[in-house]
Amino acid sequence: MTNRVQIKGATKGYKRGTVFEIEGLGFWEQTSGLYVYLAQFRPVGELEATGSSGSLKLGGMADWVDVKKVPRPAD
């Protein structure tokens, strides 16, 4: 099932290892190797997840990336 999601804060697009904070759903780290730069603030996206893994597509991007749920990163 695909859910519309809101990313908290700014993002610079896709890059392996990027951690996205999704409102109400915690932190998700990109595991796929796609790199696409697109600076956005609080973009809307789509998350299709089962358990602790899934796929994320940010608004303004053509591609989906693989993500996994992770603990809150250390500040």
Coordinates of C-alpha atoms in Angstrom, one line a residue:
M1 CA 0.0 0.0 0.0
T2 CA 1.3 3.4 -0.9
N3 CA 1.0 6.2 1.6
R4 CA 1.4 9.9 1.0
V5 CA 4.0 11.2 3.4
Q6 CA 5.6 14.5 4.5
I7 CA 9.4 14.7 4.9
K8 CA 10.5 16.9 7.9
G9 CA 13.1 19.5 7.2
A10 CA 15.3 19.9 4.1
T11 CA 16.5 17.2 1.7
K12 CA 19.1 17.3 -1.1
G13 CA 17.5 14.5 -3.1
Y14 CA 18.6 10.9 -3.3
K15 CA 22.0 9.5 -2.2
R16 CA 22.8 6.1 -0.5
G17 CA 22.9 6.6 3.2
T18 CA 20.6 9.6 3.3
V19 CA 18.2 9.5 6.3
F20 CA 14.8 11.0 5.8
E21 CA 12.6 11.9 8.7
I22 CA 9.0 11.1 7.8
E23 CA 6.3 12.8 9.9
G24 CA 4.6 10.2 12.1
L25 CA 6.6 7.3 10.7
G26 CA 10.1 7.9 12.0
F27 CA 13.5 7.7 10.2
W28 CA 14.1 5.9 6.9
E29 CA 17.6 5.4 5.3
Q30 CA 18.1 5.1 1.6
T31 CA 19.7 1.8 0.8
S32 CA 19.8 1.9 -3.0
G33 CA 22.6 3.6 -4.9
L34 CA 20.7 6.1 -7.0
Y35 CA 22.1 9.7 -6.8
V36 CA 19.9 12.6 -7.9
Y37 CA 20.4 16.1 -6.5
L38 CA 17.2 18.2 -5.9
A39 CA 17.2 20.6 -2.9
Q40 CA 13.7 20.7 -1.3
F41 CA 12.2 21.8 2.0
R42 CA 9.5 19.6 3.5
P43 CA 8.7 17.8 0.3
V44 CA 5.7 15.5 0.0
G45 CA 6.4 12.0 -1.1
E46 CA 5.1 8.5 -1.4
L47 CA 6.2 5.6 0.8
E48 CA 5.3 2.0 0.0
A49 CA 6.5 -0.1 3.0
T50 CA 6.0 -3.5 4.5
G51 CA 7.5 -3.8 8.0
S52 CA 10.9 -2.1 8.2
S53 CA 11.7 -1.9 4.4
G54 CA 10.1 -0.2 1.4
S55 CA 10.4 2.2 -1.4
L56 CA 10.2 6.0 -1.3
K57 CA 9.5 8.6 -4.0
L58 CA 10.0 12.3 -3.3
G59 CA 7.8 14.9 -5.0
G60 CA 9.6 16.3 -8.0
M61 CA 11.6 13.1 -8.6
A62 CA 11.0 10.5 -11.3
D63 CA 12.5 7.5 -9.5
W64 CA 11.7 5.4 -6.4
V65 CA 14.5 4.4 -4.0
D66 CA 14.8 1.5 -1.6
V67 CA 14.7 2.5 2.1
K68 CA 14.8 0.8 5.5
K69 CA 13.5 2.0 8.9
V70 CA 16.3 3.0 11.2
P71 CA 16.6 4.4 14.8
R72 CA 16.8 8.1 15.3
P73 CA 20.3 9.2 14.3
A74 CA 22.6 10.7 16.9
D75 CA 22.8 14.5 16.7

